[in-house]
Short mmCIF file of C-alpha atoms and ligand atoms in Angstrom, two decimals:
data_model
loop_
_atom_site.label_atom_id
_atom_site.label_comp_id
_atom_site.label_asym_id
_atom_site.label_seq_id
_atom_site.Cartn_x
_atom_site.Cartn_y
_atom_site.Cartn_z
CA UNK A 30 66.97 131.54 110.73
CA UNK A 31 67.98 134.44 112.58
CA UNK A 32 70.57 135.03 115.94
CA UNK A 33 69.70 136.47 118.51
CA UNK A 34 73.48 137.78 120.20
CA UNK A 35 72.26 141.23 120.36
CA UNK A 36 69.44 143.42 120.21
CA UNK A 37 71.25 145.01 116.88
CA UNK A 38 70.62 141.42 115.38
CA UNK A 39 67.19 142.59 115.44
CA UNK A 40 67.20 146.25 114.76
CA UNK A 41 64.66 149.00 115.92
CA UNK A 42 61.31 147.89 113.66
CA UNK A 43 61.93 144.69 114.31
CA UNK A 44 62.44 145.43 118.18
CA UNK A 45 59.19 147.48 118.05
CA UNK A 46 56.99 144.59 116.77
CA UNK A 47 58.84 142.34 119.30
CA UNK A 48 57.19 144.76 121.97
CA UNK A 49 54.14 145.00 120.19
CA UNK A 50 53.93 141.25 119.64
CA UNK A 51 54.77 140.65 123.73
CA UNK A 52 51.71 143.41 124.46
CA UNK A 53 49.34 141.31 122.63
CA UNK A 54 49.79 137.83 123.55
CA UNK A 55 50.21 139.11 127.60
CA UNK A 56 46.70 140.50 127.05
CA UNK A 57 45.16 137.77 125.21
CA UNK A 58 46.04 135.18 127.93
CA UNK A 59 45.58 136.99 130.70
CA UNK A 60 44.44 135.31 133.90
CA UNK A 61 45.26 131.84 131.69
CA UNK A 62 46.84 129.17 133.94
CA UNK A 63 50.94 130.15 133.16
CA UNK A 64 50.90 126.74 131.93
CA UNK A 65 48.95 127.00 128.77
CA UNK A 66 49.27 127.03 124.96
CA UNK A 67 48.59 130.49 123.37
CA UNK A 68 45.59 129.73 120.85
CA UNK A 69 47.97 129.80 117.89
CA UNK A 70 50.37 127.58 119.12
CA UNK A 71 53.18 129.17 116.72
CA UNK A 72 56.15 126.60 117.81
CA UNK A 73 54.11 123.82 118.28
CA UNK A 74 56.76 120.60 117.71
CA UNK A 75 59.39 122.80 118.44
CA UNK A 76 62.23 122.23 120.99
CA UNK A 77 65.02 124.71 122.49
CA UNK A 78 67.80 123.84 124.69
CA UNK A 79 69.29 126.18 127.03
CA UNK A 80 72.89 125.87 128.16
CA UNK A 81 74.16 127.38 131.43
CA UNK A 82 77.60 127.99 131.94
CA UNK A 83 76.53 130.36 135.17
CA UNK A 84 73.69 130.67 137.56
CA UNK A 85 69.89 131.51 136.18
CA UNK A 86 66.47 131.43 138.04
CA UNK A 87 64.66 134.17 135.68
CA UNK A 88 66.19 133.09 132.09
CA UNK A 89 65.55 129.36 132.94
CA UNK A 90 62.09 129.63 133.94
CA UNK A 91 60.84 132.03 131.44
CA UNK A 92 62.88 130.79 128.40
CA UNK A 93 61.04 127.07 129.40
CA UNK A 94 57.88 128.92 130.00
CA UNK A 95 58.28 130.72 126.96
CA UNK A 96 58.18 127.79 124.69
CA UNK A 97 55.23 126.38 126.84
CA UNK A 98 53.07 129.27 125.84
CA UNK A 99 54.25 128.74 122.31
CA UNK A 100 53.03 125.09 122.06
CA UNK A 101 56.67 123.72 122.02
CA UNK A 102 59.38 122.51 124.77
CA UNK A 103 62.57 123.48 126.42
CA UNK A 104 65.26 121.26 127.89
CA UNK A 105 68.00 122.31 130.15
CA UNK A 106 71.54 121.64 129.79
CA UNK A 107 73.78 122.24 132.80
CA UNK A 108 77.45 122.90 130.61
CA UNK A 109 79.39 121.04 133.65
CA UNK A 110 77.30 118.20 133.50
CA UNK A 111 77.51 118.16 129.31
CA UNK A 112 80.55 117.04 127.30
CA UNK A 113 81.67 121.16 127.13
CA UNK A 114 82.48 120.88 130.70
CA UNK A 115 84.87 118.30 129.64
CA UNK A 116 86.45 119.79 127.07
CA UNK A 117 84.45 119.16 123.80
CA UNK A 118 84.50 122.11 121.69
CA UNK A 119 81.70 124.24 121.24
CA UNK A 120 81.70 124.07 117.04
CA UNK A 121 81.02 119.97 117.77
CA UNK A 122 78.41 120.85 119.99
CA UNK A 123 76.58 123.46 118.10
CA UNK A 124 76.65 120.58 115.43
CA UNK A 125 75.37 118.04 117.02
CA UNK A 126 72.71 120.41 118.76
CA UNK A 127 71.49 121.52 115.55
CA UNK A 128 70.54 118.02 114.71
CA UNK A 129 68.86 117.30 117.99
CA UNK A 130 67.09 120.74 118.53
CA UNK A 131 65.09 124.01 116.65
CA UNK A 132 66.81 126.79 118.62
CA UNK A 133 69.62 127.09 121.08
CA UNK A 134 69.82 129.25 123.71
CA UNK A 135 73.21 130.11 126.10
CA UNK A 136 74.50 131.91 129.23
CA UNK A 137 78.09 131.84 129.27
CA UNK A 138 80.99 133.88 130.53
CA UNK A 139 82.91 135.38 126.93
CA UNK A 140 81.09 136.94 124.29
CA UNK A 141 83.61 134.91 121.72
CA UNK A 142 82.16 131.55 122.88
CA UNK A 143 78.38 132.29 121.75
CA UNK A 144 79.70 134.23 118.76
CA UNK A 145 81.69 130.74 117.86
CA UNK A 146 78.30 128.87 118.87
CA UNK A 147 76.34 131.03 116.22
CA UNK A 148 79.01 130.37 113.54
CA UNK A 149 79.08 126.82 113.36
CA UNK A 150 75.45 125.99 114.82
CA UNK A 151 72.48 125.44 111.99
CA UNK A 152 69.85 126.77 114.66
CA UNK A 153 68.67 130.14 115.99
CA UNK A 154 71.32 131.12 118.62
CA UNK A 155 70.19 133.26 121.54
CA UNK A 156 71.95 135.17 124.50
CA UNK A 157 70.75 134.74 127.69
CA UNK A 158 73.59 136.73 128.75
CA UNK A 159 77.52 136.97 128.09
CA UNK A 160 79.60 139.23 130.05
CA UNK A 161 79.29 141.53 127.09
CA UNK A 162 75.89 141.78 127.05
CA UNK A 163 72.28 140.88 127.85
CA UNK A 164 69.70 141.61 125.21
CA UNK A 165 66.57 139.64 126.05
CA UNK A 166 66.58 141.76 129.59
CA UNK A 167 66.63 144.58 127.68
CA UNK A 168 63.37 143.59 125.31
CA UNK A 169 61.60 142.47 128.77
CA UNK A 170 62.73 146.10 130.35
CA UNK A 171 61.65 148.18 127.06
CA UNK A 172 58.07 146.11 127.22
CA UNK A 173 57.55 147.17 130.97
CA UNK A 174 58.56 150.58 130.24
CA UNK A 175 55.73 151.12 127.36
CA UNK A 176 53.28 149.37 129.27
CA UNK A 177 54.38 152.10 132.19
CA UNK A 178 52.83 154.42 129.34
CA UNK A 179 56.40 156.16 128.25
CA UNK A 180 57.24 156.38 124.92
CA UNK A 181 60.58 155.30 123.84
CA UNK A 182 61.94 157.61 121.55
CA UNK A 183 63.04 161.03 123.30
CA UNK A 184 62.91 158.98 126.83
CA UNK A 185 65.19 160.05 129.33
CA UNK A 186 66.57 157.04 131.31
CA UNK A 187 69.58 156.79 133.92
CA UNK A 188 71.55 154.07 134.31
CA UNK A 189 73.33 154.07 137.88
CA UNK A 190 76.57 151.97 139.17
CA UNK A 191 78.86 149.26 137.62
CA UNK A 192 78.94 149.62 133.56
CA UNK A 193 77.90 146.02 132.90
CA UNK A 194 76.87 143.65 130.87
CA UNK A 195 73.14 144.79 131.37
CA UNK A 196 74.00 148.81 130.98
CA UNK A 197 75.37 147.69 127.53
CA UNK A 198 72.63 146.21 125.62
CA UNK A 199 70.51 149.11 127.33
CA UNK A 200 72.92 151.61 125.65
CA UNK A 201 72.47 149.62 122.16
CA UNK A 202 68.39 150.28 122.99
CA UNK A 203 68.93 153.78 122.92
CA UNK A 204 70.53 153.86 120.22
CA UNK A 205 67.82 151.63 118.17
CA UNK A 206 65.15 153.64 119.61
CA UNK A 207 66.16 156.77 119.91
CA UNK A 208 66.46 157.13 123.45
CA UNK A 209 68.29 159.09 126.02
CA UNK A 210 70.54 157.00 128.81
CA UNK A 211 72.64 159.01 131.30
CA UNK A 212 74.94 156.31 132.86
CA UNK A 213 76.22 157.63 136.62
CA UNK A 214 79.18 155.80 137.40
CA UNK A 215 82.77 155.96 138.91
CA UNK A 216 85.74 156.13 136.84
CA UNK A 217 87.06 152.72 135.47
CA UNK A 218 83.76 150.92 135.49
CA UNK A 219 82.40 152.57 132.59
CA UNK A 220 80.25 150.44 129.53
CA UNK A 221 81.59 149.34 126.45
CA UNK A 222 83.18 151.95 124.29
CA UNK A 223 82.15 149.90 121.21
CA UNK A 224 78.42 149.91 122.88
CA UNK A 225 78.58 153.45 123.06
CA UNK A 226 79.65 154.50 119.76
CA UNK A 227 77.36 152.46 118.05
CA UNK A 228 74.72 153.60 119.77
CA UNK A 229 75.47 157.38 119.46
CA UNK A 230 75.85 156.03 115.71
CA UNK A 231 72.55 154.92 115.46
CA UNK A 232 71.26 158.14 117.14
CA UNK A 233 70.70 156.94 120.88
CA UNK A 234 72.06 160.22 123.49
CA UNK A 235 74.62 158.20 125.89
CA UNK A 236 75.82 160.74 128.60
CA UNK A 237 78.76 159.48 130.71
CA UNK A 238 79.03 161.57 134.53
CA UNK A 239 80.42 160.61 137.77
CA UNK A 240 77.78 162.49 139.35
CA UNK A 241 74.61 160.28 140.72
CA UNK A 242 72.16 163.67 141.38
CA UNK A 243 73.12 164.46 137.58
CA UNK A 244 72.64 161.39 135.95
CA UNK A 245 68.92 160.99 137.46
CA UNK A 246 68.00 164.19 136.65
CA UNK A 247 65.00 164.50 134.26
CA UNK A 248 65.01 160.53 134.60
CA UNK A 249 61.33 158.87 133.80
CA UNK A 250 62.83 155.76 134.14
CA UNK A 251 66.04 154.78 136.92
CA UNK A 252 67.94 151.36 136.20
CA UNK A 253 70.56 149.90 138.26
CA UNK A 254 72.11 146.56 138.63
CA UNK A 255 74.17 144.00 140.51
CA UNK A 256 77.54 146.12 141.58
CA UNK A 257 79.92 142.76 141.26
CA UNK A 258 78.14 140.43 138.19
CA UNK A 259 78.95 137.47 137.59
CA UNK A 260 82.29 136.00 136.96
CA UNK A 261 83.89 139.49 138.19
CA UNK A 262 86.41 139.69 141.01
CA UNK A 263 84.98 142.45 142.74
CA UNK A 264 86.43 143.08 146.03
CA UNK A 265 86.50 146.16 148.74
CA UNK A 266 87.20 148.47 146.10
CA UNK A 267 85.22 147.75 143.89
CA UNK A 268 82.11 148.02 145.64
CA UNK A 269 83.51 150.99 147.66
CA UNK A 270 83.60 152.65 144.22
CA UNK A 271 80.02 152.11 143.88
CA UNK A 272 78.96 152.97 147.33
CA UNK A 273 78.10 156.57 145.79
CA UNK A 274 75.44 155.44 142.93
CA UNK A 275 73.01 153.11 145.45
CA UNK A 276 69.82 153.69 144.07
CA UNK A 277 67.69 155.23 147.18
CA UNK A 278 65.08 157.06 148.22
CA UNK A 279 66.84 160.59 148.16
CA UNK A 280 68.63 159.83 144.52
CA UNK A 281 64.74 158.76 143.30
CA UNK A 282 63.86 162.06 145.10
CA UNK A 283 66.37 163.82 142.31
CA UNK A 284 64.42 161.85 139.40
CA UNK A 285 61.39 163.21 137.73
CA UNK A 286 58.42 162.74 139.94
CA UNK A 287 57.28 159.03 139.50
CA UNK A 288 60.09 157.72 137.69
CA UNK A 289 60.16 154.69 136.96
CA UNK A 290 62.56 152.00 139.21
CA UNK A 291 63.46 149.13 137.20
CA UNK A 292 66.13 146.46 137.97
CA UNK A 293 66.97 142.84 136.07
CA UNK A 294 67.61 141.10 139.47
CA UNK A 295 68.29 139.23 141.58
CA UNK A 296 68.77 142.32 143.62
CA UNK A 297 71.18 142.80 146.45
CA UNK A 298 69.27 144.88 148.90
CA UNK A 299 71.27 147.80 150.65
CA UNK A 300 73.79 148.02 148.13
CA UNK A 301 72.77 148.95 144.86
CA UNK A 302 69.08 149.93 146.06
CA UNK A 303 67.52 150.13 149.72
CA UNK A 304 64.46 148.10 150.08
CA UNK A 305 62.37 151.70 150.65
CA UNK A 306 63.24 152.14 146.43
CA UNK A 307 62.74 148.31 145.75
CA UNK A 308 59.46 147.67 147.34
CA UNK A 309 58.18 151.34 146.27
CA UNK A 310 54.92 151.90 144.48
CA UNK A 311 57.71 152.92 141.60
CA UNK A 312 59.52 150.33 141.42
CA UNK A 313 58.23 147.94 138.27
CA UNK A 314 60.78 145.30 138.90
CA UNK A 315 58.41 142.19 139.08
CA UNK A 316 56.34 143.33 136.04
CA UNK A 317 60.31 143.60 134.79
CA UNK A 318 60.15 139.77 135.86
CA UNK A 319 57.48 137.96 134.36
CA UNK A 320 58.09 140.51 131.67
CA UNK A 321 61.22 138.01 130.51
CA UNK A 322 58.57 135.57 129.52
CA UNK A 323 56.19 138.06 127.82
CA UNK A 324 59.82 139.30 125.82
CA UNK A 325 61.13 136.62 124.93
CA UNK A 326 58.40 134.61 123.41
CA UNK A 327 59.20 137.79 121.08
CA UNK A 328 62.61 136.81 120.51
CA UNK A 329 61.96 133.06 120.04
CA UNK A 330 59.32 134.02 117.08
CA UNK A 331 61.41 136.53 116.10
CA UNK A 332 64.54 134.05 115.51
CA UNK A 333 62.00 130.88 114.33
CA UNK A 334 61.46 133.52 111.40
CA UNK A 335 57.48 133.60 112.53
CA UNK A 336 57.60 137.22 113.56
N1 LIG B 424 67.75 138.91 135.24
C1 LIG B 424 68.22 137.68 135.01
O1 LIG B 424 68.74 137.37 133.95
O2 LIG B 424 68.03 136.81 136.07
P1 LIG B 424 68.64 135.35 136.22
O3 LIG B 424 70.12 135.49 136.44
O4 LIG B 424 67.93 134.78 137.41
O5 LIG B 424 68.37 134.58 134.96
N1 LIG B 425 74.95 141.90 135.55
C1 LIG B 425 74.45 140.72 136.19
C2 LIG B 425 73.12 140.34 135.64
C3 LIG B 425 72.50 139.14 136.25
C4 LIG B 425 71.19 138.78 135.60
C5 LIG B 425 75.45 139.60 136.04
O1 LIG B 425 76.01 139.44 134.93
O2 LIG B 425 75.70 138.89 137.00
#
């Protein structure tokens, strides 16, 4: 039984055969109705719930059409409509869920509260995003950018805008695999120091510039996000801040020829990228999408101890 809080949990190999593993079922079934059981049906009988404490369209649908593919089921659990939203603690639930269910997956706001989840829950525990981080993004954006034929170690990737909870687990990639991530931000909305050292640690190049033209420089790949996530306050100065890093067509200009544009979504069009980047014949953001299912079928196998 294995938790899945993030991607260090795994480690480089076992991140590798995660992306290995995703390239190899995507081919097998293409052009399958998205409905239907892989031929090895490795979770058949099995059941994951999914709790939301914020707003999801991509981790809903692909964790439940994840554990279609895999032979098994997924239920939804909206937290205000559970017994959390009124007030019963989350080491009773992750009890009682670990009687009822194989794996548990949750979005929620503090990093503490799935931490707490893993601790006292019997079950896998997964992280469909905390504000701290968001590691199965991260395996669907690693699998889209080897199937964009880059290899990961030695890549050169910028990160552009608010230092989020997104921009960390892609920090703690580089660091498992050896990458190079040049995050162009403005002051005070910088990553997680922690995510940075350990990923320096580990042997991952994390460059840290205010300047936009010098953190896509040599890029093959560009990532950006959301300016305000959520559960931030945001406000006029916040996103005035960010104003600088919007992902467009002259910063892509300053990027290696090609590059890459990824983004997790949902996007917020002529902010953090103009629709001329977004719709671009570079921009790999709804491979990035149905990626998420490809991914985390990974990660479910991965923390079912079947990978
Ligand atoms: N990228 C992502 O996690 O999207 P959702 O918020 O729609 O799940
Ligand atoms: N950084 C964003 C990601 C959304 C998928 C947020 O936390 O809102």
């Amino acid at each position: 039984m294995r938790d899945f809080l993030n991607l260090s949990d795994a480690g480089g190999p076992a991140l590798a055969a995660m992306i290995n593993d995703a390239i190899d079922r995507k081919s097998a079934r293409k052009a399958w109705p998205k409905g239907q059981v892989d031929a090895d049906a490795p979770l058949a009988g099995h059941v994951l719930a999914m709790i939301f404490e914020k707003n999801s369209t991509r981790t809903r649908v692909s964790f439940d059409m994840a554990m279609r593919q895999l032979g098994g089921s997924a239920l939804i659990l909206e937290a205000g409509s559970t017994q959390i939203g009124r007030g019963e603690t989350i080491a009773d639930t992750a009890r009682v869920l670990s009687r009822m269910v194989d794996a548990i997956m949750i979005r929620t706001d503090d990093h503490a509260k799935i931490e707490e989840l893993a601790h006292y829950a019997d079950v896998p525990v997964i992280n469909g995003l905390t504000d701290l981080s968001h590691p199965c993004q991260i395996v669907a954006d690693l699998l889209t950018i080897v199937e964009g034929g880059f290899a990961l170690p030695g890549l050169q990737l910028a990160w552009l805008g608010d230092g989020n909870n997104v921009a960390n687990s892609l920090i703690e990639a580089a660091g498992l695999m050896k990458f190079t991530i040049r995050i162009g931000g403005p002051a005070g909305y910088e990553p997680d120091t922690e995510f940075i050292a350990r990923a320096r640690a580990a042997g991952g190049e994390v460059i840290l510039t205010q300047d936009p033209a010098e953190a896509v420089a040599g890029a093959q790949v560009v990532v950006t996000d959301t300016w305000v996530s959520m559960g931030q306050p945001g406000g006029e100065k916040h996103v005035a801040a960010m104003q600088p890093y919007q992902v467009n067509q002259a910063l892509m200009a300053a990027a290696n020829p090609g590059a890459m544009f990824l983004h997790c979504l949902p996007a917020h069009r002529g902010e953090e990228v103009t629709d001329d980047v977004i719709d671009s014949n570079q921009s790999a953001v709804w491979d990035e999408a149905e990626n998420r299912i490809h991914g985390q079928k990974s990660v479910l196998l991965w923390a079912l101890g079947k990978l």
